[in-house]
């Protein structure tokens, strides 16, 4: 079985990277071209432990 390993180096503190990866607002901005929306649960800000978000988008 083939194994693919991808490493990305980011010149930023780990805390900043973690917050950006759980940012609903940043995700919405990055997916504007699909008209993606958060429609239920946490719909903005930083998603936290035991929180959920439901997305709606047009990908095809």
XYZ file of N, CA and C in Angstrom:
180
model
N 0.838 -1.177 0.000
C 0.000 0.000 0.000
C 0.879 1.235 0.000
N 0.549 2.195 -0.835
C 1.294 3.449 -0.909
C 0.968 4.338 0.287
N 1.958 5.075 0.721
C 1.781 6.023 1.818
C 2.214 7.396 1.316
N 1.368 8.375 1.505
C 1.686 9.751 1.122
C 1.854 10.560 2.399
N 2.967 11.231 2.526
C 3.219 12.086 3.683
C 3.348 13.514 3.186
N 2.572 14.398 3.762
C 2.587 15.807 3.397
C 2.947 16.626 4.626
N 3.994 17.418 4.512
C 4.410 18.277 5.624
C 4.348 19.723 5.158
N 3.775 20.572 5.989
C 3.693 21.996 5.697
C 4.291 22.765 6.857
N 5.248 23.617 6.579
C 5.832 24.452 7.617
C 5.169 25.820 7.566
N 4.738 26.295 8.712
C 4.063 27.585 8.815
C 4.827 28.440 9.816
N 5.164 29.638 9.412
C 5.910 30.553 10.277
C 4.936 31.327 11.161
N 4.330 30.611 12.097
C 3.377 31.227 13.026
C 3.317 30.374 14.286
N 2.925 30.965 15.392
C 2.794 30.189 16.631
C 1.704 29.113 16.487
N 1.898 27.985 17.136
C 0.952 26.880 17.044
C -0.440 27.296 17.516
N -0.525 28.175 18.509
C -1.822 28.629 19.021
C -2.605 29.384 17.937
N -1.909 30.212 17.165
C -2.548 30.969 16.079
C -3.050 30.011 15.001
N -2.241 29.022 14.640
C -2.637 28.028 13.634
C -3.858 27.248 14.104
N -3.866 26.860 15.376
C -4.994 26.113 15.919
C -6.276 26.934 15.864
N -6.198 28.200 16.270
C -7.383 29.058 16.240
C -7.877 29.275 14.810
N -6.964 29.454 13.859
C -7.378 29.646 12.470
C -8.032 28.388 11.898
N -7.566 27.209 12.300
C -8.151 25.979 11.754
C -9.548 25.720 12.318
N -9.909 26.358 13.419
C -11.261 26.177 13.957
C -12.133 27.416 13.785
N -11.677 28.347 12.947
C -12.413 29.576 12.681
C -13.474 29.360 11.604
N -14.714 29.477 11.993
C -15.816 29.350 11.039
C -15.800 30.532 10.073
N -15.491 31.719 10.562
C -15.460 32.908 9.709
C -14.398 32.788 8.617
N -13.217 32.288 8.954
C -12.162 32.106 7.956
C -12.574 31.058 6.925
N -13.189 29.977 7.382
C -13.648 28.947 6.446
C -14.678 29.514 5.479
N -15.615 30.294 5.993
C -16.628 30.901 5.132
C -15.984 31.809 4.087
N -15.013 32.595 4.506
C -14.334 33.494 3.571
C -13.588 32.708 2.495
N -12.949 31.606 2.893
C -12.176 30.818 1.931
C -13.063 30.022 0.977
N -14.340 29.853 1.306
C -15.247 29.056 0.476
C -16.362 29.890 -0.140
N -16.144 31.191 -0.295
C -17.162 32.076 -0.871
C -17.606 31.611 -2.251
N -16.694 31.050 -3.033
C -17.023 30.630 -4.397
C -18.038 29.480 -4.444
N -18.255 28.780 -3.328
C -19.250 27.699 -3.287
C -20.541 28.147 -2.604
N -20.606 29.422 -2.223
C -21.755 29.949 -1.490
C -21.995 29.144 -0.211
N -20.900 28.689 0.399
C -21.006 27.883 1.615
C -21.495 28.739 2.767
N -22.374 28.145 3.573
C -22.938 28.838 4.729
C -22.985 27.892 5.916
N -22.813 28.439 7.090
C -23.035 27.695 8.336
C -24.503 27.904 8.692
N -25.277 26.826 8.713
C -26.726 26.986 8.871
C -27.269 26.499 10.210
N -26.443 25.812 11.011
C -26.944 25.330 12.293
C -25.768 25.106 13.239
N -26.048 25.132 14.533
C -24.995 24.987 15.531
C -24.222 26.286 15.640
N -22.933 26.183 15.879
C -22.070 27.364 15.927
C -21.924 27.885 14.496
N -22.327 29.118 14.240
C -22.314 29.634 12.863
C -21.304 30.755 12.647
N -20.557 31.141 13.673
C -19.502 32.142 13.514
C -18.527 32.003 14.672
N -17.388 32.660 14.523
C -16.378 32.615 15.583
C -15.581 31.321 15.558
N -15.039 30.961 16.719
C -14.212 29.770 16.846
C -15.039 28.613 17.387
N -15.056 27.503 16.660
C -15.780 26.334 17.143
C -15.007 25.742 18.310
N -15.724 25.321 19.323
C -15.100 24.801 20.533
C -15.403 23.328 20.762
N -14.844 22.814 21.831
C -15.003 21.420 22.220
C -16.489 21.087 22.407
N -16.932 20.000 21.826
C -18.320 19.510 21.889
C -19.312 20.399 21.137
N -18.839 21.329 20.315
C -19.729 22.137 19.489
C -19.785 21.533 18.089
N -20.854 21.837 17.373
C -21.000 21.349 16.002
C -21.388 22.507 15.091
N -21.183 22.284 13.801
C -21.636 23.229 12.785
C -22.181 22.403 11.632
N -23.282 22.857 11.059
C -23.846 22.230 9.861
C -23.647 23.194 8.711
N -23.048 22.672 7.622
C -22.726 23.489 6.454
C -23.694 23.217 5.323
N -23.909 24.234 4.502
C -24.672 24.094 3.259
C -23.854 24.774 2.176
N -23.657 24.062 1.051
C -22.818 24.618 -0.026
C -23.243 24.059 -1.366
N -22.751 24.700 -2.411
C -22.968 24.235 -3.780
C -21.588 23.933 -4.357
N -21.246 22.652 -4.464
C -19.913 22.244 -4.940
C -19.929 21.775 -6.396
N -21.061 21.369 -6.910
C -21.108 20.862 -8.287
C -22.019 21.696 -9.153
